[in-house]
mmCIF file of C-alpha atoms and ligand atoms in Angstrom:
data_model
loop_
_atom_site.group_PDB
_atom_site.id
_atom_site.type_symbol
_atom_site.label_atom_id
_atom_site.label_comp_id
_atom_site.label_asym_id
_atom_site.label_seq_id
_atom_site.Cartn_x
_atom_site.Cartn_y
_atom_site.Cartn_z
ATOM 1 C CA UNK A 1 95.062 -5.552 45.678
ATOM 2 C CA UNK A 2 95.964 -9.085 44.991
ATOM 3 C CA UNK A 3 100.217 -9.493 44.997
ATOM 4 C CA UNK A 4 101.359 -12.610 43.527
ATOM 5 C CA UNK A 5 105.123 -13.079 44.275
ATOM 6 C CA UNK A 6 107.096 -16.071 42.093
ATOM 7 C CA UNK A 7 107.426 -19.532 44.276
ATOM 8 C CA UNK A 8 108.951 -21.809 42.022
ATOM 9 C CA UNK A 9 108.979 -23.717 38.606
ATOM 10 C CA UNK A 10 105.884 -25.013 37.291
ATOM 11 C CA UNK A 11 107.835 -28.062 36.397
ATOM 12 C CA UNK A 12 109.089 -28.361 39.543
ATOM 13 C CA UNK A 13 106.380 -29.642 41.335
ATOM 14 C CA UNK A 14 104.697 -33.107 40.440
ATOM 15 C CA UNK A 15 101.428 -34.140 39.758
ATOM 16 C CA UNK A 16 99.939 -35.735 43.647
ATOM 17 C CA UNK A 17 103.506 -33.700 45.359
ATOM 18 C CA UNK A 18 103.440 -30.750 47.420
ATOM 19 C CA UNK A 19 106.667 -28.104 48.309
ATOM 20 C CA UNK A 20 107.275 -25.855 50.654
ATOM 21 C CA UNK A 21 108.367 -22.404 50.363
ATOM 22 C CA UNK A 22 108.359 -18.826 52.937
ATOM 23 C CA UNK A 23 106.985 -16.078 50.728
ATOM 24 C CA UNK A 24 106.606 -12.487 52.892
ATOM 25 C CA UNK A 25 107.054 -14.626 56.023
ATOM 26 C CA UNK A 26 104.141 -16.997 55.439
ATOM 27 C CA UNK A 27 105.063 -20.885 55.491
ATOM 28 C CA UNK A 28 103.197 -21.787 52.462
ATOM 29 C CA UNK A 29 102.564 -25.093 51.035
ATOM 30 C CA UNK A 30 102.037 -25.854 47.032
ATOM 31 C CA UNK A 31 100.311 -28.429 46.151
ATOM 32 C CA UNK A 32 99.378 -30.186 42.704
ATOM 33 C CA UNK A 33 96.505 -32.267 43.203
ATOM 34 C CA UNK A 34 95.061 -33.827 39.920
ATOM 35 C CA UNK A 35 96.222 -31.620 37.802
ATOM 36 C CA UNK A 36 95.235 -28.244 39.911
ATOM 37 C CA UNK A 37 97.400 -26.387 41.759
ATOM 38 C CA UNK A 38 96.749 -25.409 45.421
ATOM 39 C CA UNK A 39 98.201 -23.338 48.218
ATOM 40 C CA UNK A 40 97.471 -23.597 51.475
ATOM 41 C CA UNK A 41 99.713 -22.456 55.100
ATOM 42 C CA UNK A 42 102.269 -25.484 55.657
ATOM 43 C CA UNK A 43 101.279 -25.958 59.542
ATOM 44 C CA UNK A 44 98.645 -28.085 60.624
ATOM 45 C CA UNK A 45 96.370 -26.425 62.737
ATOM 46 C CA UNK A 46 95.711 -29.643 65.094
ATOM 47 C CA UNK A 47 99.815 -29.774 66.981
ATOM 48 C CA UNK A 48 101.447 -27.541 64.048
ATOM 49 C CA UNK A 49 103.062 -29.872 62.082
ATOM 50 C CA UNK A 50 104.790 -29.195 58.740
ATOM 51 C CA UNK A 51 102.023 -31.108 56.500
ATOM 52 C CA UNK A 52 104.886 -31.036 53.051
ATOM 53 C CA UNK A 53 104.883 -34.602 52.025
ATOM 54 C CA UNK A 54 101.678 -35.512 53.184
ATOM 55 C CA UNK A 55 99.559 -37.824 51.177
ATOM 56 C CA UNK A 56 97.751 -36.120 48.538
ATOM 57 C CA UNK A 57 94.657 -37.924 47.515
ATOM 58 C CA UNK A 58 92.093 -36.341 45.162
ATOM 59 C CA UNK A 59 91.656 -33.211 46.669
ATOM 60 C CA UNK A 60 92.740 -33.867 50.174
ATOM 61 C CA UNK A 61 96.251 -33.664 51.884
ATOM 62 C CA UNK A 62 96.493 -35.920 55.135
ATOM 63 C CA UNK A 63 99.176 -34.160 57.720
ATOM 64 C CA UNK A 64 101.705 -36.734 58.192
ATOM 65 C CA UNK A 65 102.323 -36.477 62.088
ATOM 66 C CA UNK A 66 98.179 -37.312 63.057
ATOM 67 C CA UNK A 67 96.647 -38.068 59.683
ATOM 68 C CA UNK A 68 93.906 -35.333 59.657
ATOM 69 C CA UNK A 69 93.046 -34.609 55.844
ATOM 70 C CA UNK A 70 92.279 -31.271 54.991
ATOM 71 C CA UNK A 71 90.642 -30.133 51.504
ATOM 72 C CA UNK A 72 92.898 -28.090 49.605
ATOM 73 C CA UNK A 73 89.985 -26.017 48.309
ATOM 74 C CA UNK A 74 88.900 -24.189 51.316
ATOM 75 C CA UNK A 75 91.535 -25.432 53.987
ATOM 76 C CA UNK A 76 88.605 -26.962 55.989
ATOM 77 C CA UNK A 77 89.575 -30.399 58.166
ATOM 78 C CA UNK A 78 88.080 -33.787 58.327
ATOM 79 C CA UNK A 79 87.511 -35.614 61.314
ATOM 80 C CA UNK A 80 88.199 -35.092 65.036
ATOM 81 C CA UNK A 81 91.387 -34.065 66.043
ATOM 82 C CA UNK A 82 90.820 -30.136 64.944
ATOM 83 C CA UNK A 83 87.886 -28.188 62.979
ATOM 84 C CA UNK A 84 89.611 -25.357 62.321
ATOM 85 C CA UNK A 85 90.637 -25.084 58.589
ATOM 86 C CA UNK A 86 93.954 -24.057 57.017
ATOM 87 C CA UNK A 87 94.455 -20.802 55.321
ATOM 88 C CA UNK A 88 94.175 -21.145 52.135
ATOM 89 C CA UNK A 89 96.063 -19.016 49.695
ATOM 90 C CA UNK A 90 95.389 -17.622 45.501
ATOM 91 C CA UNK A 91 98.066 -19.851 43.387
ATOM 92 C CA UNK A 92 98.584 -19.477 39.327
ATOM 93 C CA UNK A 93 100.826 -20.314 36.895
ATOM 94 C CA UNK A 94 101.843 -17.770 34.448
ATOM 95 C CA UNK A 95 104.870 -18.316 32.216
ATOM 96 C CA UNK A 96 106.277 -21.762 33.557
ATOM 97 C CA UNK A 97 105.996 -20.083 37.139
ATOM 98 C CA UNK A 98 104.097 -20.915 40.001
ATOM 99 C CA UNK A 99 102.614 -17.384 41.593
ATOM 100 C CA UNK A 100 101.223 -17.298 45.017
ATOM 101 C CA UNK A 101 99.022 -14.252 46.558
ATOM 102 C CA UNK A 102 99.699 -14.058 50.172
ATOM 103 C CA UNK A 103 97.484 -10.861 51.187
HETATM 104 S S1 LIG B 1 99.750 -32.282 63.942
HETATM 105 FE FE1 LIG B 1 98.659 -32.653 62.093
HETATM 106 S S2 LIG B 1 97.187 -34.120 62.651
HETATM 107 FE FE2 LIG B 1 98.250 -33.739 64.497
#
């Protein structure tokens, strides 16, 4: 069964801005990326950094320690430095909340 669990105000969270949050003990990032929301795990999976605040262009967040971008649709990473993709989480907004699935 899919559990979504509150994470924060919809208005919270800016168009191109991501935010961190711990729901069940995952480190989860939420992202709004043109419009769409996203949620991926907030640690990079090249050296594990925190990848809130990266640069969010189109669909792709860049982490901010090494610069790999990852697409926020299926976690999966560009370029050298790592190939294996985030995990990428079920995010909706219902009723001026931001819901995340993390099972
Ligand atoms: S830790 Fe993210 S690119 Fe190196």
């Amino acid at each position: 069964m899919t559990d979504f669990q509150p994470a924060f105000a919809d208005a919270e969270l800016s168009d191109n801005d991501s935010r961190a949050v711990t729901i069940s003990g995952q480190r989860v990032l939420i992202c709004r990326a043109g419009g769409t929301l996203y949620a991926v795990e907030n640690r990079c999976t090249h050296q594990d950094a925190e990848l809130e605040g990266g640069r969010i262009r189109g669909c792709f967040i860049s982490c901010p320690l090494h610069g790999v971008r990852f697409d926020l649709r299926d976690g999966s990473a560009m370029g050298q430095l790592t190939k294996t993709p985030l995990t990428v989480y079920q995010v909706r907004e219902v009723a001026g909340m931001i819901e995340v699935a993390v099972t």
